[in-house]
Amino acid sequence: MSTDQFGLAEGAYVPDPDRDTTLLLDAFYEHLAATLRDRALPGDLVTAMRTRQGELEAAQQSLIVDEPARHNLRMTLALVAAYALLLPRLGRETAVAVVRASFIEPLGDAMKEGTQAVLDNAPDAFAAMVELSRSREEYAFGKGFIFDRTVDDDERYHLDVRRCFYHDVLAANSAPELTPVMCAFDANWIEAIAPDRHGFRFDRRTTIGTGGTHCPFHFSRNPSRNEETG
């Protein structure tokens, strides 16, 4: 079976929120089920988590501002549901760690390898990354997020996220401590960027989830030799 579940390596990737979210959540719950077995916790907890996720979705339909938000709500509330059932059994620190591992690890290698293939095969890796970012902003994030493009030219694409739908949903469900889990998920594609090979660097020094006022997603071409020595 192909490890490139998202079809990144095929080029011209357009996010499919329904497909992508289903892949992610199936892997999330499968990882949780294995963790429950390892910790000798009841196996039917996963069924209870999925049921709770559905209940939360039904009760929070007003948060759906567009089609991407429908799937982002589904994904975020899966974390809320799992956390709520793990918290009394494992305590806060361990429950967060289990949710984090189950959300980030299962598809991590696939995302990294797919993104790396896109960049390695692109005539202009920086342009390919910017195109991928723009596509995700439109199709995967949508109006639940507020974006501020502070710089957008051939050398730099600096995007600041001023409002995060994930954080809003988690805070509304008394689980803002899970927002860094969403932030950490991005490491799966960030780690694919090799500045020396791909000719650009990525910088995100803070996020809303870790206490920042915004999330900077800054892509910048490497300086030329003249700039470095001038």
PDB file of C-alpha atoms in Angstrom, residues 5 112 117 141 193 200 206 214:
ATOM      1  CA  GLN A   5      -2.132   8.646   1.461  1.00  0.00           C
ATOM      2  CA  LYS A 112       6.959  14.253   5.611  1.00  0.00           C
ATOM      3  CA  ALA A 117       8.810  14.537  -2.739  1.00  0.00           C
ATOM      4  CA  PHE A 141      -8.679  26.078   6.566  1.00  0.00           C
ATOM      5  CA  ILE A 193      12.019  21.399   4.310  1.00  0.00           C
ATOM      6  CA  PHE A 200      14.266  28.382   1.171  1.00  0.00           C
ATOM      7  CA  THR A 206       5.506  31.109  18.170  1.00  0.00           C
ATOM      8  CA  HIS A 214      -0.490  34.966  16.180  1.00  0.00           C
TER       9      HIS A 214
END
